[in-house]
Coordinates of C-alpha atoms in Angstrom, one line a residue:
X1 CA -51.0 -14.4 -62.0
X2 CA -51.1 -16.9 -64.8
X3 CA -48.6 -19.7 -65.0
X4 CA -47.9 -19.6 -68.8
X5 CA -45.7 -16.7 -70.1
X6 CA -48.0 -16.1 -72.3
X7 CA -51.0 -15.4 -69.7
X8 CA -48.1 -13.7 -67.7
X9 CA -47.7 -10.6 -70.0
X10 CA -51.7 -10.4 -71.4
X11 CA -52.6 -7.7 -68.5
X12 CA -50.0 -5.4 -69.1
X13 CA -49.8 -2.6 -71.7
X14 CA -47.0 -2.9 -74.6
X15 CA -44.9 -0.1 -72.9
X16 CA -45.2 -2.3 -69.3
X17 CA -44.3 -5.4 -71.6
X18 CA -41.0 -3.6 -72.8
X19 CA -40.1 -2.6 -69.5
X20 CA -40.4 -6.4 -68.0
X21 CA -38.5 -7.8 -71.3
X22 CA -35.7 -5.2 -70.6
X23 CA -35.2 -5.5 -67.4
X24 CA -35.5 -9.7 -67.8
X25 CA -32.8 -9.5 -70.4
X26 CA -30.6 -7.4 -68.2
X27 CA -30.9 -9.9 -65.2
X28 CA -29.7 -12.3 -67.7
X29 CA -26.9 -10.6 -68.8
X30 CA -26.0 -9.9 -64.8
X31 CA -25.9 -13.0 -63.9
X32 CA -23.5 -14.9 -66.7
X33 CA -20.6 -13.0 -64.5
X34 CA -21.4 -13.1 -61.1
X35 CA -22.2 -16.8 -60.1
X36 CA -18.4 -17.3 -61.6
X37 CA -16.5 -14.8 -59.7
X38 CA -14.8 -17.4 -57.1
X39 CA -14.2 -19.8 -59.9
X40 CA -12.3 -17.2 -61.7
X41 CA -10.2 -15.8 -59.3
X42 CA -9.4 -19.3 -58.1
X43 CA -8.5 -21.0 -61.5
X44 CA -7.9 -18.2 -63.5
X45 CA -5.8 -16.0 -61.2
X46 CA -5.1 -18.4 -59.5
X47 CA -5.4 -16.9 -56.1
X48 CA -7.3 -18.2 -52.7
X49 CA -10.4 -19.0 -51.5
X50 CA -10.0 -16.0 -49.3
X51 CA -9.0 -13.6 -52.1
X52 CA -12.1 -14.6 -53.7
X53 CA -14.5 -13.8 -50.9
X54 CA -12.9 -10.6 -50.8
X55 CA -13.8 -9.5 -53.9
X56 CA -17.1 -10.4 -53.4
X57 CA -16.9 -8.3 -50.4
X58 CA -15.5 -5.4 -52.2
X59 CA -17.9 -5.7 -54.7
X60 CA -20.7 -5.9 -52.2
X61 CA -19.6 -3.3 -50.5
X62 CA -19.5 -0.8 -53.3
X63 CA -23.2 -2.2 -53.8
X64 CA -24.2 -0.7 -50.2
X65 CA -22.6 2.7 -51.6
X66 CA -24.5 2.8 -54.6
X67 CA -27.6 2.1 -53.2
X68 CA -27.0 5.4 -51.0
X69 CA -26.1 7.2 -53.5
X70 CA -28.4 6.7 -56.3
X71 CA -31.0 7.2 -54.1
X72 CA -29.8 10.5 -53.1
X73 CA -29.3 11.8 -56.9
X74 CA -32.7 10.8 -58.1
X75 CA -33.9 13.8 -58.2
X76 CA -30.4 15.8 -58.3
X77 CA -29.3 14.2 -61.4
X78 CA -32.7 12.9 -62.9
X79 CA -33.4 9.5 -63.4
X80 CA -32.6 9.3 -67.5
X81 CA -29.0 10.9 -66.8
X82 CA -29.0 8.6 -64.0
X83 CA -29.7 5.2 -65.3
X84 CA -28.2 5.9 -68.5
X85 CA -24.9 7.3 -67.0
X86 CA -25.0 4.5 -64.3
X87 CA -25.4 1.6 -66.7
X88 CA -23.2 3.0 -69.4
X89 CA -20.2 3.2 -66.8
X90 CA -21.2 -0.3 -65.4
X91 CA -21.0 -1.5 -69.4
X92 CA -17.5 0.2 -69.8
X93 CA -16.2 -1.2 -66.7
X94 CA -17.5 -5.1 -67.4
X95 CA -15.8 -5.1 -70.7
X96 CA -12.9 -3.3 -69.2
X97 CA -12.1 -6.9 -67.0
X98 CA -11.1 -8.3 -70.5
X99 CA -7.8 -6.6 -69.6
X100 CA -7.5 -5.1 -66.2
X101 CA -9.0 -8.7 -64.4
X102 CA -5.7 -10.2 -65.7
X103 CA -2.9 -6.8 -65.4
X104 CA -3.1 -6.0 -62.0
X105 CA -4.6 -8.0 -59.1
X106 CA -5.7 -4.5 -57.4
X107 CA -6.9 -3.2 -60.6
X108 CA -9.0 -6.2 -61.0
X109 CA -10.3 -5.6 -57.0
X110 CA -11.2 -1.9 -57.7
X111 CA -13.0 -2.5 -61.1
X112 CA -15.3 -4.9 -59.2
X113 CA -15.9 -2.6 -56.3
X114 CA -16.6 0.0 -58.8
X115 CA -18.8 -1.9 -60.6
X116 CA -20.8 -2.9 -57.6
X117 CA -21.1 0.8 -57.1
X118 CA -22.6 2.0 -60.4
X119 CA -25.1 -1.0 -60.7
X120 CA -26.7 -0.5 -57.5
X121 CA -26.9 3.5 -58.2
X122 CA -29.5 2.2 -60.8
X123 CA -31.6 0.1 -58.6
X124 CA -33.7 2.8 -56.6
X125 CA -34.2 5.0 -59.6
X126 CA -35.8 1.8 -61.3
X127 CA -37.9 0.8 -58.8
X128 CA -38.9 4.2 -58.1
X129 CA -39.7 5.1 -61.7
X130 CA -41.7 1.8 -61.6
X131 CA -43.6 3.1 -58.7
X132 CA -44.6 6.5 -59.8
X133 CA -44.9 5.8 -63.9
X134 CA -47.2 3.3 -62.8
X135 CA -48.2 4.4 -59.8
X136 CA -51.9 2.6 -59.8
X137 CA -50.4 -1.2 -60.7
X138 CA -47.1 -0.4 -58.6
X139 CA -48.1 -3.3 -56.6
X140 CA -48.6 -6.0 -59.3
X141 CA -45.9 -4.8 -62.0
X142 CA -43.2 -4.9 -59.0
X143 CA -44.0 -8.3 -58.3
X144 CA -44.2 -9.3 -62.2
X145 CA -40.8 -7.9 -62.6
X146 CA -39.5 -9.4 -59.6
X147 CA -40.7 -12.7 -61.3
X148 CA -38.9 -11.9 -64.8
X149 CA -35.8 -10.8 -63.2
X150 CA -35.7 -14.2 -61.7
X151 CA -36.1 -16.5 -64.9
X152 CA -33.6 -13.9 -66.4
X153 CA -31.2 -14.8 -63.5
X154 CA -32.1 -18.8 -64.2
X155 CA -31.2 -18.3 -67.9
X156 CA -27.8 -16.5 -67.0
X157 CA -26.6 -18.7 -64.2
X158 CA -27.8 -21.8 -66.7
X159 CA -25.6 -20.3 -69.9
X160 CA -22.8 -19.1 -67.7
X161 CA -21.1 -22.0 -67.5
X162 CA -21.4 -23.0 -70.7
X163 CA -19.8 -19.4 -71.7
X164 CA -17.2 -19.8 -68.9
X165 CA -15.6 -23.4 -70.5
X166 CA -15.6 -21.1 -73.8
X167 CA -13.6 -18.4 -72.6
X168 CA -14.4 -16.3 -69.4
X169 CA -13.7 -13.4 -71.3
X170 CA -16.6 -13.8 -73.0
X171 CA -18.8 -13.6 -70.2
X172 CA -17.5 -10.2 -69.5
X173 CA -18.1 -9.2 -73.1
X174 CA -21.7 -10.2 -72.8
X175 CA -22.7 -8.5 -69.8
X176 CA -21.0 -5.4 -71.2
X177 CA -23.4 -5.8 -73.9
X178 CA -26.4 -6.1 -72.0
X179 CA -26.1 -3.5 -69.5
X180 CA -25.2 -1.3 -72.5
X181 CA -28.4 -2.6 -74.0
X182 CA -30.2 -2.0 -71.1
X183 CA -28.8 2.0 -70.6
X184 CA -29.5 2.7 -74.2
X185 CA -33.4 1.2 -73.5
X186 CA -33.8 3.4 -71.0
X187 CA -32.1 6.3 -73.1
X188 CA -34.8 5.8 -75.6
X189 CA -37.6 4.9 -73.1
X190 CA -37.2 8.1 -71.3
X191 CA -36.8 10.6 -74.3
X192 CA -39.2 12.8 -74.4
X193 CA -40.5 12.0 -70.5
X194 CA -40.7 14.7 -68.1
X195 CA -38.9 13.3 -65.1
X196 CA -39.4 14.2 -61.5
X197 CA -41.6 16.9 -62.7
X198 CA -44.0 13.9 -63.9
X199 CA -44.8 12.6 -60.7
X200 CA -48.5 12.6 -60.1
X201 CA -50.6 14.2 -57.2
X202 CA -50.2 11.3 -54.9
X203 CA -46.6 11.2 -55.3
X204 CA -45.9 15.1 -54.6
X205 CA -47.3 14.2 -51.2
X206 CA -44.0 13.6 -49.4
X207 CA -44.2 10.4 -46.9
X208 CA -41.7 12.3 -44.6
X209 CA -43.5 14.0 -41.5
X210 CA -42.7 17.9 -42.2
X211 CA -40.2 18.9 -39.2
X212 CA -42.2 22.6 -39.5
X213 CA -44.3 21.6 -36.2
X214 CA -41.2 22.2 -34.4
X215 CA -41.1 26.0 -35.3
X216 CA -41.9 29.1 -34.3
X217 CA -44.5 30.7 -36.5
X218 CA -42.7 33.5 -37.4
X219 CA -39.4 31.6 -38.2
X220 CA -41.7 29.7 -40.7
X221 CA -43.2 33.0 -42.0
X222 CA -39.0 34.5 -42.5
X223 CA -38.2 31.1 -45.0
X224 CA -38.7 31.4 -48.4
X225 CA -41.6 29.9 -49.9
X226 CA -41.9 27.2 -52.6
X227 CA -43.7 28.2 -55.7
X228 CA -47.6 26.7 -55.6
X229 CA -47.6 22.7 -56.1
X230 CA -43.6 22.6 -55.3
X231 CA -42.8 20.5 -52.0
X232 CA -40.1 22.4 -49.8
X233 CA -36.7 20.8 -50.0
X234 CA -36.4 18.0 -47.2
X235 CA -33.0 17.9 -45.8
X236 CA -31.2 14.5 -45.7
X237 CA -31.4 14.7 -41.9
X238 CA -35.0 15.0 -42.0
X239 CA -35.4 12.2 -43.9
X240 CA -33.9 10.0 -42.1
X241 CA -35.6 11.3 -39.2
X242 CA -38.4 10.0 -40.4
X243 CA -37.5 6.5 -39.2
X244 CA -40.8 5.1 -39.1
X245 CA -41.2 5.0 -42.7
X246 CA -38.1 2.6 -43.2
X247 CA -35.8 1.9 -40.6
X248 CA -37.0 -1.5 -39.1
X249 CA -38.3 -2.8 -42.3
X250 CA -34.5 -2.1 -43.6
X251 CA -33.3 -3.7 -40.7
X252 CA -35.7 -6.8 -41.3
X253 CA -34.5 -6.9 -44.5
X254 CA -30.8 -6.8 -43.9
X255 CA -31.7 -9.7 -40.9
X256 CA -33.3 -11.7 -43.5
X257 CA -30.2 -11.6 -46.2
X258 CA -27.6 -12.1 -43.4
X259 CA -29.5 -15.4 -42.0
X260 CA -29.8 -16.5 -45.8
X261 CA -26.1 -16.9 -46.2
X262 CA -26.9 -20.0 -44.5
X263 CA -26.8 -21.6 -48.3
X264 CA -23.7 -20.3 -49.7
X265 CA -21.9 -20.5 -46.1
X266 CA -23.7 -23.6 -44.7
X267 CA -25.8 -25.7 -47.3
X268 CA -22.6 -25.6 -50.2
X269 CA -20.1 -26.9 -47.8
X270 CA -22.3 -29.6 -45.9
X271 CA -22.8 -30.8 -49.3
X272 CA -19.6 -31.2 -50.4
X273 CA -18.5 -32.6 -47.0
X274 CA -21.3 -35.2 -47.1
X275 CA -19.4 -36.2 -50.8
X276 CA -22.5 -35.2 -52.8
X277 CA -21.9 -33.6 -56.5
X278 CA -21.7 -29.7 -56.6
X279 CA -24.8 -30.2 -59.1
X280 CA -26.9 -31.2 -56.0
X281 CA -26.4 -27.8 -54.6
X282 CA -27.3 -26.2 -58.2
X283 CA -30.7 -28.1 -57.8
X284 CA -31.4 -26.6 -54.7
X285 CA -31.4 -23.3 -56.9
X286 CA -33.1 -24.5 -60.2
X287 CA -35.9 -25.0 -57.3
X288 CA -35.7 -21.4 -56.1
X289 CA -36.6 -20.3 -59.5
X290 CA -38.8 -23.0 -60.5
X291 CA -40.6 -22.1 -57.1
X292 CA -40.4 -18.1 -58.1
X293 CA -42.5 -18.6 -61.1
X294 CA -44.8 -21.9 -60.3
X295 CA -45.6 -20.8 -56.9
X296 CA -47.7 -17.5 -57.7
X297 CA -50.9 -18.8 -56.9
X298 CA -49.9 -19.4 -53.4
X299 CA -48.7 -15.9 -52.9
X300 CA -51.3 -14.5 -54.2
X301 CA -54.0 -16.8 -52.4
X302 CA -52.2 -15.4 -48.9
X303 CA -52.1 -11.8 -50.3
X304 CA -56.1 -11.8 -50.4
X305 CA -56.9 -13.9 -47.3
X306 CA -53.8 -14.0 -44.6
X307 CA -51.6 -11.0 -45.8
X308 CA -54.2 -8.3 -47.5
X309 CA -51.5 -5.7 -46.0
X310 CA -47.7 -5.1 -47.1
X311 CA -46.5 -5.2 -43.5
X312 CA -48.4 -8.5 -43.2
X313 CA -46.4 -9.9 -46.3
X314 CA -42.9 -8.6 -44.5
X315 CA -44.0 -10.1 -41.6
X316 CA -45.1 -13.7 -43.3
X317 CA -41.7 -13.3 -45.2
X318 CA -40.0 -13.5 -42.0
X319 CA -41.9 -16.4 -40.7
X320 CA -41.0 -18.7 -43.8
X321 CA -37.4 -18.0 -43.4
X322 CA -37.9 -18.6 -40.1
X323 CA -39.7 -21.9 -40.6
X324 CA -36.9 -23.2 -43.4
X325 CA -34.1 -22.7 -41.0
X326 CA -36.1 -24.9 -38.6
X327 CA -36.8 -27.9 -41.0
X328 CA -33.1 -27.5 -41.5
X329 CA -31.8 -27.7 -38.3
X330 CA -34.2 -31.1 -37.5
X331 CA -33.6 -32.5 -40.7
X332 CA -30.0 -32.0 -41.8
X333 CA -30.3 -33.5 -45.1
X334 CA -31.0 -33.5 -48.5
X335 CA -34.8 -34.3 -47.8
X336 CA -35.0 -31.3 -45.3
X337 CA -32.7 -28.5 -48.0
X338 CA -35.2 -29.1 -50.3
X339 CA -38.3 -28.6 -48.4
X340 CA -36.7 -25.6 -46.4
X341 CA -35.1 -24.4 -49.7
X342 CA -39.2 -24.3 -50.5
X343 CA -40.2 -22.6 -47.8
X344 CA -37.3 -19.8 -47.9
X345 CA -39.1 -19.4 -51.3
X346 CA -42.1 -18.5 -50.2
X347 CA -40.3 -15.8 -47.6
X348 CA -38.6 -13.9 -51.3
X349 CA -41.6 -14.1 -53.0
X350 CA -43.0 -12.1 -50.2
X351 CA -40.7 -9.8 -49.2
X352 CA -38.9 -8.7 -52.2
X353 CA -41.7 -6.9 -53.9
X354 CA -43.2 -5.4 -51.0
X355 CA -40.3 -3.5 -50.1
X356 CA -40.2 -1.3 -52.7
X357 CA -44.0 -1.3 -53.0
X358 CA -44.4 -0.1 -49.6
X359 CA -41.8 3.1 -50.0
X360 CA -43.2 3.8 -53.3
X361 CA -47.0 4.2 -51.7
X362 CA -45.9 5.0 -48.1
X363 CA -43.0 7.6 -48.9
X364 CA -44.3 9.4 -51.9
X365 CA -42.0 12.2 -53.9
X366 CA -39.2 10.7 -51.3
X367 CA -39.1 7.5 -52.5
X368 CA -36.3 7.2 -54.4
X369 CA -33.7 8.1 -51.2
X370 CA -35.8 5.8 -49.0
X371 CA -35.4 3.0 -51.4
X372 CA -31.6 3.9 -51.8
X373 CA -31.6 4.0 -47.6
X374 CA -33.5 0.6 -47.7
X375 CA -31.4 -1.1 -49.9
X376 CA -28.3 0.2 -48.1
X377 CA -29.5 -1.3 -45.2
X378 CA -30.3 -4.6 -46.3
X379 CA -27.0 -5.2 -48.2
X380 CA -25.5 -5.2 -45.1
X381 CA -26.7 -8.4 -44.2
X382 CA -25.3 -9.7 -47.6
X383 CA -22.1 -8.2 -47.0
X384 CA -21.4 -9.8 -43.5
X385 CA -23.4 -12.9 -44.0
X386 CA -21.0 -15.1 -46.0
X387 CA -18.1 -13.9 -43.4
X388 CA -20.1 -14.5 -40.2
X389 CA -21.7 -18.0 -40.9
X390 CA -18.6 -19.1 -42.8
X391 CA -16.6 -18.9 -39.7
X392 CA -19.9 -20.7 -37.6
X393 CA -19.6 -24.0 -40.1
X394 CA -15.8 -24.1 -39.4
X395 CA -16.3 -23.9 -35.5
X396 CA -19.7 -25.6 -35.3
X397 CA -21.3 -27.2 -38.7
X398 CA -24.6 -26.9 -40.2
X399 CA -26.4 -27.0 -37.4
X400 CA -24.5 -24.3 -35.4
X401 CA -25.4 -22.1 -38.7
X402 CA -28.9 -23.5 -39.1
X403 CA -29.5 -22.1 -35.1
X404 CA -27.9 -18.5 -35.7
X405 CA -30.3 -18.0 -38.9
X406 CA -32.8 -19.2 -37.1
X407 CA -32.1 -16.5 -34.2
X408 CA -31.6 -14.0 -37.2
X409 CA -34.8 -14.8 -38.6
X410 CA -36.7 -14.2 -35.4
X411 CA -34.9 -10.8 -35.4
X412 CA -36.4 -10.3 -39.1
X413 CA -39.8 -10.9 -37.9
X414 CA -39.7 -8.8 -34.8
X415 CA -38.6 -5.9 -36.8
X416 CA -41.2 -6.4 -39.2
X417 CA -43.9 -6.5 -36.4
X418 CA -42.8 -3.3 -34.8
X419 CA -42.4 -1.5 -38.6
X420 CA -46.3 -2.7 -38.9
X421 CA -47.2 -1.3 -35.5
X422 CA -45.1 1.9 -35.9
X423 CA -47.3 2.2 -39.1
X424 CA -50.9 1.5 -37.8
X425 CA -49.9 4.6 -34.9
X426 CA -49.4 6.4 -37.7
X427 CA -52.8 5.7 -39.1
X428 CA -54.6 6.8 -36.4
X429 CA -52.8 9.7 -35.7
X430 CA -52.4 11.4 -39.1
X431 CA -55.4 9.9 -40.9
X432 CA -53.2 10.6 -43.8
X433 CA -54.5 10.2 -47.0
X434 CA -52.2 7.8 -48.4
X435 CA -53.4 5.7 -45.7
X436 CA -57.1 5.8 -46.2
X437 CA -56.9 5.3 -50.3
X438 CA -54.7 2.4 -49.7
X439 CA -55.7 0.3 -46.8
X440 CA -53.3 -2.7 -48.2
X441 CA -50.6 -0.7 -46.7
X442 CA -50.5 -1.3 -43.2

């Protein structure tokens, strides 16, 4: 991947080019409210520390929900009803804290849980559209719009203050705006689109072992029979059955989100123990996403030499975050956040595009619910993160938290391994075609 924005974008068809703009714009517009929630509800509402984190709790938790959920109405709903409904509520409800953030303290709780909720209803029925519109570049265009999505977030976090010493109000306003924007992109980038009845031959081969092994033959022969080229309806219990195709890499996920708390819950208040400006702790961030862009080359070098396979990249993800905790736990100081901050880098760069392109190849029509499951999963760890290695600095500083991510971390990794193995047994036992078309897989 080139460097310059221009070289960025050069590969990719215009409708591709639309769809990276959009979403980049939309990541901008997230992120002028949520970097400023605890600075609201302390000075504004004037409220605690505590009351704060809960709202971030509630709203993370209604993120878990909607991951569930908007996986599971992919295909009930469609994904244009979906998105556009999803991110036209999320739109009404952001403007909505002009007035109800400031009426009633509850109101103000619920409106964020809510809107937690409906924006992470939208996130699997992106990436799966991503996955089977563009089913032979899934791979690259996931890990372009990862990138985007990322200088979006630099650009919202960067003008969020500004807005904020304007009026805070005004941040709400503007994220109303662009997740309206964003809905009424997809309204217009869908028309005309068949939906799930557009998903090509690869994709109506569901991922999820059929449960028909287990029955009698004539049983089989008394159910009714899909019409020709129509996959049987899977029950949600046989999906999730299917744990091989996404249970430990959730759980490595969720490990690696819970141990990277370590920064909001470790890194932020070692700083401003130590008497260092807040703005040092910013830096450590305008490096992630300096680091997300400039350091392509790197991931790419190890994607066609160490980690040619998408469990490899999990796996290597793991081992990064691993290997950041470390440096922090030897060198607890600003020399050794940057350098771990680096190599944390490296692990997001890895693991947040494979995730989805691994479900999207690996799980077929199914996706969408897998990546809902997925991202369920893994919001866990952001959930209970903050919480758990908040109340480790209190009882034993940065390096009590540095050791528990680093245990974490190990966890991550360990999953990871046995989601690769649990794949390569499937290799050799299935032969499956998915398998043998795309050996980067497993």
């Amino acid at each position: 991947m080139k460097l310059s924005p221009k070289g960025a974008f050069r590969n990719y068809t215009r409708e591709m080019n639309v769809f990276i703009w959009a979403s980049m714009i939309n990541s901008t517009g997230g992120a002028l409210m949520w970097p400023l929630t605890t600075l609201f509800v302390h000075t504004q509402l004037n409220r605690s520390l505590a009351d704060a984190g809960f709202v971030i709790l509630m709203q993370m938790l209604g993120g878990v929900f909607g991951q569930f959920l908007g996986g599971g109405l992919y295909y009930r709903v469609g994904v244009r009803r979906l998105l556009v409904w999803a991110l036209a509520i999320t739109s009404v409800l952001q403007c909505s804290l002009v007035f109800t953030a400031y009426a009633s303290w509850w109101g103000y709780v619920i409106t964020m849980g809510v809107i937690g909720l409906t924006n992470s209803v939208s996130m699997p029925a992106i990436q799966s559209f991503i996955g089977f519109r563009w089913s032979d570049r899934r791979d690259e265009l996931f890990n372009v719009i990862y990138v985007a999505n990322n200088i979006g977030v630099a650009l919202g976090t960067a003008l969020s203050g500004v807005l904020a010493d304007i009026s805070f109000n005004l941040t709400f306003l503007l994220n109303g705006v662009t997740s309206a924007g964003f809905a009424f992109f997809f309204y217009r980038f869908l028309q005309g689109m068949k939906e799930e009845r557009d998903v090509t031959a690869d994709e109506k081969t569901s991922g999820v072992p059929d449960q028909l092994d287990t029955i009698s033959a004539a049983d089989a022969s008394s159910r009714p029979q899909p019409a020709a080229g129509v996959l049987p309806e899977q029950t949600i219990w046989n999906k999730l059955a299917a744990y091989r195709i996404y249970l430990f890499m959730s759980l490595g996920a969720m490990f690696i989100w819970l141990a990277n708390s370590l920064w909001g819950s470790g890194i932020a208040p070692h700083i401003a123990d130590q008497g260092m400006g807040f703005s040092m702790y910013s830096l450590l961030w305008t490096l992630n996403g300096v680091l997300i862009f400039a350091a392509q080359p790197i991931t790419t070098w190890m994607k066609r030499t160490v980690a040619k396979r998408i469990t490899d990249q999990l796996t290597w993800s793991g081992i990064f975050y691993g290997a950041a905790y470390i440096i922090i736990w030897i060198v607890p100081n600003y020399a050794g956040f940057v350098l771990g901050m680096a190599l944390a880098t490296l692990g997001e760069m890895l693991v947040s595009p494979a995730v989805p392109a691994f479900l999207s190849a690996r799980a077929g029509r199914e996706a969408p619910f897998y990546m809902g499951v997925a991202g369920g999963i893994s919001s866990i760890g952001r959930m209970i993160g903050p919480y758990l290695l908040g109340v480790t600095y209190d009882q034993s500083g940065l390096i009590g938290v540095a050791i528990i991510s680093m245990v974490i971390a190990i966890l991550s990794v360990i999953s990871f391994i046995i989601h690769a193995w649990l794949q390569k047994q499937d290799t050799k036992q299935t032969g499956s075609k998915m398998y043998s078309s795309t050996e980067s897989i497993s």
